[in-house]
Tab-separated table of C-alpha atoms in Angstrom:
chain	number	residue	atom	x	y	z
A	18	MET	CA	-7.762	-8.374	-13.035
A	19	LYS	CA	-6.927	-4.858	-14.717
A	20	ILE	CA	-6.410	-1.459	-12.945
A	21	SER	CA	-9.988	0.229	-13.606
A	22	LYS	CA	-9.643	4.260	-12.425
A	23	LEU	CA	-7.317	5.740	-10.083
A	24	TYR	CA	-8.582	9.013	-8.345
A	25	SER	CA	-8.338	11.007	-4.549
A	26	ASN	CA	-10.819	13.057	-2.486
A	27	ASN	CA	-8.510	15.934	-2.954
A	28	ASP	CA	-8.590	17.965	-6.491
A	29	ASN	CA	-5.540	18.831	-6.815
A	30	PHE	CA	-4.965	14.577	-7.916
A	31	LYS	CA	-5.025	14.045	-11.701
A	32	THR	CA	-7.827	11.620	-11.856
A	33	ILE	CA	-6.965	8.876	-14.877
A	34	GLU	CA	-10.050	6.468	-15.938
A	35	PHE	CA	-8.510	3.418	-17.129
A	36	ASP	CA	-8.984	2.049	-20.693
A	37	LYS	CA	-8.897	-1.874	-19.977
A	38	GLY	CA	-6.580	-2.028	-23.538
A	39	ILE	CA	-3.939	0.304	-24.518
A	40	ASN	CA	-2.805	3.420	-22.126
A	41	PHE	CA	-0.558	5.702	-22.733
A	42	ILE	CA	0.288	8.568	-20.496
A	43	LEU	CA	2.102	10.822	-21.548
A	44	SER	CA	3.728	14.430	-20.792
A	45	GLN	CA	5.306	17.093	-21.398
A	46	ASN	CA	8.213	16.201	-19.469
A	47	ASN	CA	9.996	15.094	-16.520
A	48	GLY	CA	9.097	15.816	-13.263
A	49	VAL	CA	5.089	15.941	-13.685
A	50	GLY	CA	4.218	12.820	-11.756
A	51	LYS	CA	4.687	9.928	-14.585
A	52	SER	CA	6.808	7.736	-11.912
A	53	THR	CA	4.528	9.087	-8.365
A	54	LEU	CA	1.972	6.946	-10.498
A	55	PHE	CA	3.622	3.749	-10.162
A	56	LYS	CA	4.564	4.190	-6.957
A	57	LEU	CA	0.316	5.550	-5.876
A	58	ILE	CA	-0.410	2.860	-7.961
A	59	ASP	CA	1.800	0.483	-5.779
A	60	PHE	CA	0.023	1.936	-2.505
A	61	CYS	CA	-3.623	1.947	-3.745
A	62	LEU	CA	-2.772	-1.549	-3.796
A	63	LEU	CA	-1.549	-2.436	-0.735
A	64	GLY	CA	1.809	-2.093	-0.484
A	65	ASP	CA	3.863	0.437	1.606
A	66	LYS	CA	3.653	4.375	1.849
A	67	TYR	CA	7.190	5.477	2.400
A	68	PHE	CA	6.836	7.695	-0.489
A	69	LEU	CA	3.260	10.052	0.905
A	70	ALA	CA	5.276	10.581	4.096
A	71	GLN	CA	5.630	14.335	3.574
A	72	GLU	CA	3.417	16.201	4.778
A	73	HIS	CA	1.898	17.334	1.447
A	74	PHE	CA	-0.265	13.895	1.514
A	75	LYS	CA	-1.364	13.899	5.259
A	76	ASP	CA	-5.009	14.685	4.522
A	77	TYR	CA	-5.115	12.375	1.026
A	78	ILE	CA	-7.713	9.720	0.657
A	79	PHE	CA	-6.483	7.578	-2.515
A	80	TYR	CA	-9.085	4.841	-4.233
A	81	ILE	CA	-8.057	2.591	-6.426
A	82	GLU	CA	-10.826	0.321	-8.687
A	83	LEU	CA	-10.253	-3.049	-10.384
A	84	GLN	CA	-11.528	-4.445	-13.125
A	85	ILE	CA	-11.740	-8.786	-10.874
A	86	ALA	CA	-14.466	-10.122	-13.831
A	87	SER	CA	-17.158	-8.870	-16.492
A	88	ASN	CA	-19.219	-7.457	-14.444
A	89	ARG	CA	-17.171	-7.099	-11.189
A	90	TYR	CA	-15.383	-3.951	-9.215
A	91	ILE	CA	-13.346	-3.501	-6.316
A	92	THR	CA	-12.736	-0.497	-5.241
A	93	ILE	CA	-10.044	0.339	-2.366
A	94	LYS	CA	-9.823	2.826	-0.356
A	95	ARG	CA	-7.311	3.680	1.355
A	96	PRO	CA	-5.914	7.867	3.421
A	97	THR	CA	-2.132	8.187	3.397
A	98	LYS	CA	-2.733	9.080	7.739
A	99	SER	CA	-3.692	6.443	9.074
A	100	GLY	CA	-3.582	2.582	8.136
A	101	LYS	CA	-6.193	1.442	10.074
A	102	ASN	CA	-8.660	2.975	8.389
A	103	ILE	CA	-8.244	1.096	4.469
A	104	GLU	CA	-11.910	0.307	3.644
A	105	LEU	CA	-12.691	-1.630	0.318
A	106	LYS	CA	-16.618	-2.528	-1.951
A	107	ILE	CA	-17.096	-5.045	-4.450
A	108	THR	CA	-19.732	-3.633	-7.179
A	109	LYS	CA	-21.014	-4.431	-10.040
A	110	GLN	CA	-20.099	-1.693	-12.173
A	111	LYS	CA	-17.641	1.325	-12.631
A	112	SER	CA	-18.426	3.574	-9.869
A	113	TYR	CA	-16.902	6.608	-7.541
A	114	LEU	CA	-16.998	6.541	-4.779
A	115	ILE	CA	-16.198	9.546	-2.717
A	116	ASP	CA	-19.146	10.228	-0.820
A	117	GLU	CA	-19.647	6.636	-0.289
A	118	LYS	CA	-21.133	5.280	3.509
A	119	ASP	CA	-21.400	1.749	2.522
A	120	PHE	CA	-17.785	-0.436	2.464
A	121	ASN	CA	-18.308	-3.902	2.267
A	122	LYS	CA	-15.173	-3.951	4.881
A	123	LYS	CA	-12.983	-1.913	6.722
A	124	GLY	CA	-9.659	-1.747	9.595
A	125	SER	CA	-6.123	-2.189	9.540
A	126	ILE	CA	-3.740	-3.581	6.170
A	127	GLY	CA	-4.257	-7.019	7.674
A	128	ILE	CA	-7.652	-6.678	7.238
A	129	ALA	CA	-7.838	-5.469	3.383
A	130	LYS	CA	-4.958	-7.817	2.725
A	131	SER	CA	-7.429	-10.446	3.558
A	132	PHE	CA	-10.882	-9.112	2.268
A	133	PHE	CA	-9.023	-8.288	-1.170
A	134	GLU	CA	-7.264	-12.422	-1.251
A	135	ASN	CA	-10.716	-13.785	-0.692
A	136	LYS	CA	-12.455	-11.579	-3.167
A	137	VAL	CA	-9.859	-12.331	-5.858
A	138	ASN	CA	-9.345	-16.169	-4.493
A	139	TYR	CA	-6.004	-15.815	-4.930
A	140	SER	CA	-3.279	-15.500	-1.961
A	141	ILE	CA	-2.202	-11.235	-0.881
A	142	ASN	CA	0.868	-12.618	0.061
A	143	LYS	CA	1.910	-13.657	-3.491
A	144	PHE	CA	0.109	-10.700	-5.207
A	145	ARG	CA	2.113	-7.981	-3.166
A	146	THR	CA	4.700	-10.823	-3.965
A	147	TYR	CA	4.487	-10.776	-7.633
A	148	ILE	CA	2.958	-7.209	-9.130
A	149	THR	CA	6.739	-5.038	-8.930
A	150	TYR	CA	7.150	-8.010	-12.127
A	151	PHE	CA	4.556	-6.010	-13.591
A	152	LEU	CA	4.143	-2.315	-13.044
A	153	ARG	CA	7.459	-1.492	-13.319
A	154	ASP	CA	8.703	1.588	-12.764
A	155	GLU	CA	12.304	3.534	-13.449
A	156	ASN	CA	13.893	2.316	-10.530
A	157	ASN	CA	13.298	-0.977	-11.221
A	158	GLN	CA	13.704	-1.725	-14.915
A	159	ASN	CA	18.671	-2.849	-14.112
A	160	ASP	CA	18.170	-6.145	-13.925
A	161	VAL	CA	14.882	-8.340	-14.984
A	162	PHE	CA	15.080	-10.459	-12.143
A	163	ILE	CA	16.490	-8.269	-9.366
A	164	LEU	CA	14.221	-6.106	-7.817
A	165	ASN	CA	15.666	-2.221	-5.932
A	166	LYS	CA	13.780	-4.336	-3.068
A	167	TYR	CA	16.178	-7.187	-3.355
A	168	ALA	CA	19.541	-5.180	-4.422
A	169	ASN	CA	21.088	-5.229	-0.486
A	170	THR	CA	19.756	-8.960	0.457
A	171	HIS	CA	21.145	-12.138	-0.320
A	172	GLU	CA	20.559	-13.813	-3.625
A	173	ILE	CA	18.131	-16.205	-2.060
A	174	GLU	CA	15.523	-13.874	-1.654
A	175	TYR	CA	15.075	-12.836	-4.796
A	176	LYS	CA	15.388	-16.404	-6.488
A	177	THR	CA	12.777	-17.825	-3.831
A	178	VAL	CA	10.500	-14.884	-4.865
A	179	ILE	CA	11.292	-15.942	-8.911
A	180	SER	CA	10.692	-19.646	-8.113
A	181	ASN	CA	7.675	-19.353	-7.182
A	182	LEU	CA	6.367	-16.852	-9.658
A	183	LEU	CA	6.690	-19.590	-12.302
A	184	GLY	CA	5.918	-22.102	-10.138
A	185	ILE	CA	9.453	-24.211	-8.230
A	186	ASP	CA	7.928	-24.375	-4.950
A	187	GLY	CA	10.642	-20.841	-3.729
A	188	ARG	CA	11.467	-22.896	0.082
A	189	LYS	CA	13.002	-25.874	-2.097
A	190	ILE	CA	15.305	-23.759	-3.300
A	191	ARG	CA	15.573	-21.577	-0.501
A	192	LYS	CA	16.349	-25.323	1.511
A	193	LYS	CA	19.704	-26.133	-0.403
A	194	TYR	CA	21.065	-22.322	0.846
A	195	GLU	CA	19.889	-23.006	4.569
A	196	LEU	CA	21.138	-26.806	4.171
A	197	ASP	CA	25.011	-24.982	2.593
A	198	GLU	CA	25.418	-22.670	5.980
A	199	ILE	CA	24.861	-25.683	8.525
A	200	ILE	CA	27.652	-27.712	6.738
A	201	LYS	CA	29.686	-24.458	6.429
A	202	LYS	CA	29.314	-23.771	10.666
A	203	GLU	CA	31.796	-25.426	12.861
A	204	ASP	CA	30.504	-26.433	14.579
A	205	THR	CA	27.833	-28.361	13.897
A	206	GLN	CA	28.244	-31.763	15.792
A	207	SER	CA	29.342	-34.981	13.488
A	208	THR	CA	25.872	-36.100	13.195
A	209	SER	CA	23.899	-33.449	12.731
A	210	LEU	CA	25.993	-32.716	9.882
A	211	LYS	CA	26.039	-36.683	7.839
A	212	SER	CA	22.397	-36.014	7.836
A	213	ALA	CA	23.051	-32.225	6.343
A	214	GLN	CA	25.225	-33.791	3.658
A	215	GLU	CA	22.040	-36.457	2.661
A	216	ASP	CA	19.500	-34.129	2.960
A	217	LEU	CA	21.780	-31.523	0.561
A	218	THR	CA	22.066	-34.254	-1.821
A	219	LYS	CA	18.499	-35.127	-2.487
A	220	VAL	CA	17.596	-31.549	-2.365
A	221	ILE	CA	19.796	-30.711	-4.723
A	222	GLU	CA	18.761	-33.946	-6.862
A	223	GLU	CA	15.322	-33.190	-6.752
A	224	ASN	CA	15.943	-29.952	-6.930
A	225	LYS	CA	17.533	-30.827	-10.197
A	226	THR	CA	13.480	-32.452	-11.654
A	227	LEU	CA	11.612	-28.600	-10.477
A	228	ILE	CA	12.800	-26.398	-14.099
A	229	SER	CA	10.624	-28.543	-16.605
A	230	THR	CA	7.314	-27.266	-16.321
A	231	HIS	CA	4.576	-26.619	-18.868
A	232	PHE	CA	3.976	-23.171	-17.324
A	233	ILE	CA	8.186	-22.662	-17.114
A	234	ASP	CA	8.096	-24.312	-21.864
A	235	ARG	CA	5.424	-21.519	-21.614
A	236	LEU	CA	6.898	-18.232	-20.984
A	237	LYS	CA	9.957	-19.524	-22.120
A	238	GLU	CA	8.166	-19.304	-26.137
A	239	SER	CA	6.241	-15.804	-25.116
A	240	VAL	CA	9.773	-14.716	-23.569
A	241	THR	CA	11.239	-15.630	-27.416
A	242	LYS	CA	8.815	-14.339	-29.131
A	243	TYR	CA	8.366	-10.566	-27.552
A	244	GLY	CA	11.909	-10.815	-27.674
A	245	ARG	CA	11.762	-11.001	-31.817
A	246	MET	CA	9.877	-8.590	-31.447
A	247	ILE	CA	10.968	-6.119	-29.139
A	248	LEU	CA	14.713	-6.552	-29.823
A	249	GLY	CA	14.379	-7.957	-33.709
A	250	LYS	CA	16.291	-10.561	-31.791
A	251	GLU	CA	16.395	-14.568	-30.613
A	252	VAL	CA	15.899	-13.462	-27.126
A	253	THR	CA	16.064	-16.918	-24.818
A	254	PHE	CA	15.142	-17.047	-20.782
A	255	LEU	CA	17.518	-19.859	-19.126
A	256	ILE	CA	16.879	-21.127	-15.795
A	257	ASP	CA	20.194	-24.132	-14.606
A	258	PHE	CA	22.037	-24.656	-11.497
A	259	ASN	CA	25.669	-23.989	-11.127
A	260	THR	CA	28.470	-25.386	-9.982
A	261	SER	CA	26.860	-24.719	-6.466
A	262	ASN	CA	24.051	-26.661	-7.304
A	263	ASP	CA	22.114	-22.917	-6.843
A	264	ILE	CA	19.261	-21.805	-9.072
A	265	GLU	CA	20.553	-19.408	-11.838
A	266	PHE	CA	17.490	-17.441	-13.948
A	267	SER	CA	19.339	-15.645	-17.006
A	268	ILE	CA	17.801	-13.730	-20.300
A	269	LYS	CA	20.683	-13.602	-23.123
A	270	VAL	CA	20.134	-11.791	-26.478
A	271	LYS	CA	22.421	-13.331	-28.504
A	272	ASN	CA	23.776	-10.285	-31.721
A	273	ASP	CA	23.336	-11.296	-35.566
A	274	GLU	CA	26.967	-10.621	-36.769
A	275	GLU	CA	26.247	-9.393	-39.881
A	276	SER	CA	23.814	-7.335	-38.168
A	277	ASN	CA	24.859	-2.833	-37.110
A	278	ASP	CA	23.340	-3.196	-33.743
A	279	ASN	CA	26.102	-3.721	-31.433
A	280	LEU	CA	23.472	-3.665	-28.571
A	281	ASP	CA	26.708	-1.298	-26.886
A	282	ASP	CA	23.511	0.394	-25.197
A	283	GLU	CA	23.494	-1.803	-21.853
A	284	SER	CA	21.258	0.465	-19.889
A	285	THR	CA	18.276	-0.282	-23.172
A	286	ILE	CA	18.966	-3.453	-23.794
A	287	LYS	CA	18.050	-3.996	-19.106
A	288	LYS	CA	15.049	-1.900	-19.783
A	289	LEU	CA	13.775	-3.831	-23.340
A	290	SER	CA	14.846	-7.484	-20.915
A	291	CYS	CA	12.240	-6.463	-18.323
A	292	LEU	CA	9.612	-4.945	-20.374
A	293	ILE	CA	9.558	-8.427	-22.871
A	294	PHE	CA	9.825	-10.581	-19.385
A	295	ALA	CA	7.190	-8.375	-17.552
A	296	SER	CA	4.862	-9.010	-21.391
A	297	ALA	CA	6.291	-13.028	-21.399
A	298	LEU	CA	4.995	-12.946	-17.673
A	299	ALA	CA	1.225	-10.755	-18.393
A	300	GLN	CA	0.522	-13.446	-21.369
A	301	THR	CA	1.844	-17.349	-19.024
A	302	TYR	CA	-0.027	-15.416	-16.410
A	303	ALA	CA	-3.155	-14.404	-18.631
A	304	GLN	CA	-4.862	-17.912	-18.366
A	305	LYS	CA	-4.533	-17.657	-13.734
A	306	ARG	CA	-6.558	-14.820	-14.302
A	307	LEU	CA	-5.080	-13.011	-11.613
A	308	ILE	CA	-3.341	-9.960	-13.045
A	309	LYS	CA	-3.402	-9.111	-16.322
A	310	PHE	CA	-1.602	-5.633	-17.325
A	311	VAL	CA	1.947	-4.795	-17.971
A	312	ALA	CA	2.713	-1.158	-16.468
A	313	PHE	CA	6.359	0.421	-17.701
A	314	ASP	CA	7.669	3.423	-17.282
A	315	CYS	CA	9.282	5.350	-19.877
A	316	PRO	CA	9.896	2.336	-22.687
A	317	PHE	CA	11.160	4.172	-25.691
A	318	ASP	CA	13.866	6.371	-23.898
A	319	GLY	CA	17.540	6.174	-24.318
A	320	ASN	CA	19.862	7.493	-26.639
A	321	LYS	CA	20.524	5.053	-28.402
A	322	ASN	CA	17.038	3.444	-28.216
A	323	THR	CA	15.672	2.733	-32.018
A	324	TYR	CA	13.733	-0.135	-30.519
A	325	GLU	CA	10.188	2.017	-30.914
A	326	ASP	CA	8.451	0.744	-33.811
A	327	ARG	CA	8.674	-2.420	-33.130
A	328	ILE	CA	7.703	-1.884	-28.613
A	329	TYR	CA	4.800	-0.369	-30.784
A	330	ARG	CA	4.042	-3.473	-31.810
A	331	ALA	CA	4.960	-5.415	-28.806
A	332	ILE	CA	2.453	-3.786	-27.085
A	333	HIS	CA	-1.071	-3.938	-29.190
A	334	GLU	CA	0.329	-7.751	-29.181
A	335	LEU	CA	-0.341	-7.789	-25.916
A	336	HIS	CA	-3.818	-5.976	-25.881
A	337	ARG	CA	-4.548	-8.876	-28.737
A	338	LYS	CA	-3.958	-11.600	-26.035
A	339	GLY	CA	-6.114	-9.055	-23.665
A	340	ILE	CA	-3.760	-8.168	-21.198
A	341	GLN	CA	-4.152	-3.655	-20.706
A	342	THR	CA	-1.074	-2.108	-20.449
A	343	ILE	CA	0.033	1.002	-18.766
A	344	ILE	CA	2.702	3.085	-20.500
A	345	THR	CA	3.897	5.954	-19.726
A	346	SER	CA	6.629	8.047	-22.245
A	347	ASN	CA	7.378	12.038	-22.001
A	348	GLU	CA	5.773	12.944	-26.097
A	349	ASN	CA	9.049	14.070	-26.926
A	350	VAL	CA	10.669	10.711	-27.068
A	351	ILE	CA	8.343	9.596	-30.031
A	352	ARG	CA	10.325	9.735	-32.709
A	353	ASN	CA	7.671	8.290	-35.302
A	354	ASP	CA	5.201	10.924	-36.184
A	355	GLU	CA	2.818	8.500	-36.792
A	356	ASN	CA	2.426	6.404	-34.191
A	357	LEU	CA	2.534	9.634	-30.985
A	358	LEU	CA	-0.477	10.938	-33.801
A	359	GLU	CA	-2.309	7.540	-33.437
A	360	ILE	CA	-1.373	7.397	-29.443
A	361	LYS	CA	-3.102	10.927	-29.061
A	362	ASP	CA	-5.744	9.986	-30.982
A	363	GLU	CA	-6.444	6.436	-29.825
A	364	TYR	CA	-4.335	5.248	-26.704
A	365	MET	CA	-4.227	8.704	-24.922
A	366	THR	CA	-5.740	8.043	-20.910
A	367	ALA	CA	-4.041	11.238	-19.513
A	368	TYR	CA	-1.610	13.960	-20.494
A	369	LEU	CA	0.675	15.560	-18.237
A	370	SER	CA	2.554	18.960	-17.872
A	371	ASN	CA	3.905	21.696	-15.681
A	372	ASP	CA	0.254	23.070	-16.239
A	373	ASP	CA	-1.271	19.756	-14.917
A	374	LYS	CA	1.081	17.012	-13.256
A	375	LEU	CA	-0.528	14.375	-11.650
A	376	MET	CA	-0.971	15.098	-7.303
A	377	GLY	CA	-0.385	19.359	-7.909
A	378	ASP	CA	2.855	21.759	-7.092
A	379	PHE	CA	4.437	19.606	-3.917
């Protein structure tokens, strides 16, 4: 699945037609809609609408067109003021459907999700849960695994999601935590306690067998590949169990002793680790024929971000693998003039400025 088009019934919104390969959304400065684009894509993909609750957006209707096969597209039409009037339509070619009256399905978010799931032949709950690992705005670049929505939740929430994302049965990972809680309770009866302890031993042993799969091996190889490509260093994706037998995920970046780069800019390394993981996921998931894009907000930002050329090569490598990339960036942080010229000539999908914002003034 790739993003084909994003548009609205309101002329204040800047229509964006995406290339199936490399897409750069450049801007003159901040505050013109780059980060809003990520929230809007998520909203159109049947996500939350909280950021559109402002009075300014009350009459907006947004359309997102997705390419789900070589000659098959699905358009999701979603108004901001009602959750019961979402419409979806399958077409055989790219289309503008603002004046279209005959959609295939209309209804609530639940009905829309069910129709979408049927047409793409993939669990909508998994799709909605996983999408932010491929669609990384700046608010979701502080930790590779813990998205903003999991920041204030128990660790089992994000660990269940990551487990499922990697093909590990998250229910079994969660079961270990649930048994721990039963055993910790002071009022647990002795027979129940003994049963829980026996179950816990079995669950721990079984869980340890779940982390050795072909899919995980390929993902590890891809993380190493994109880590070397983007950071020029040995980057390793690790899955293991801690001393409490709880699953742990980590990405380790090894600094070369002879290197002048001491990896002292932690925020940039975190940001680029998110890009490395998203790229590796997209390449590994490409064979599943579902999410075939990486959208990343401002990867070139950061005072000590000296990885521009490497990031640019990784974007081209994703394109070579058939993965769509959507990259936002302020123009002035791209310091390589040759890169900037090529981006503007060949890959610039949209340019945002104070006079031409994504959604006008609000």
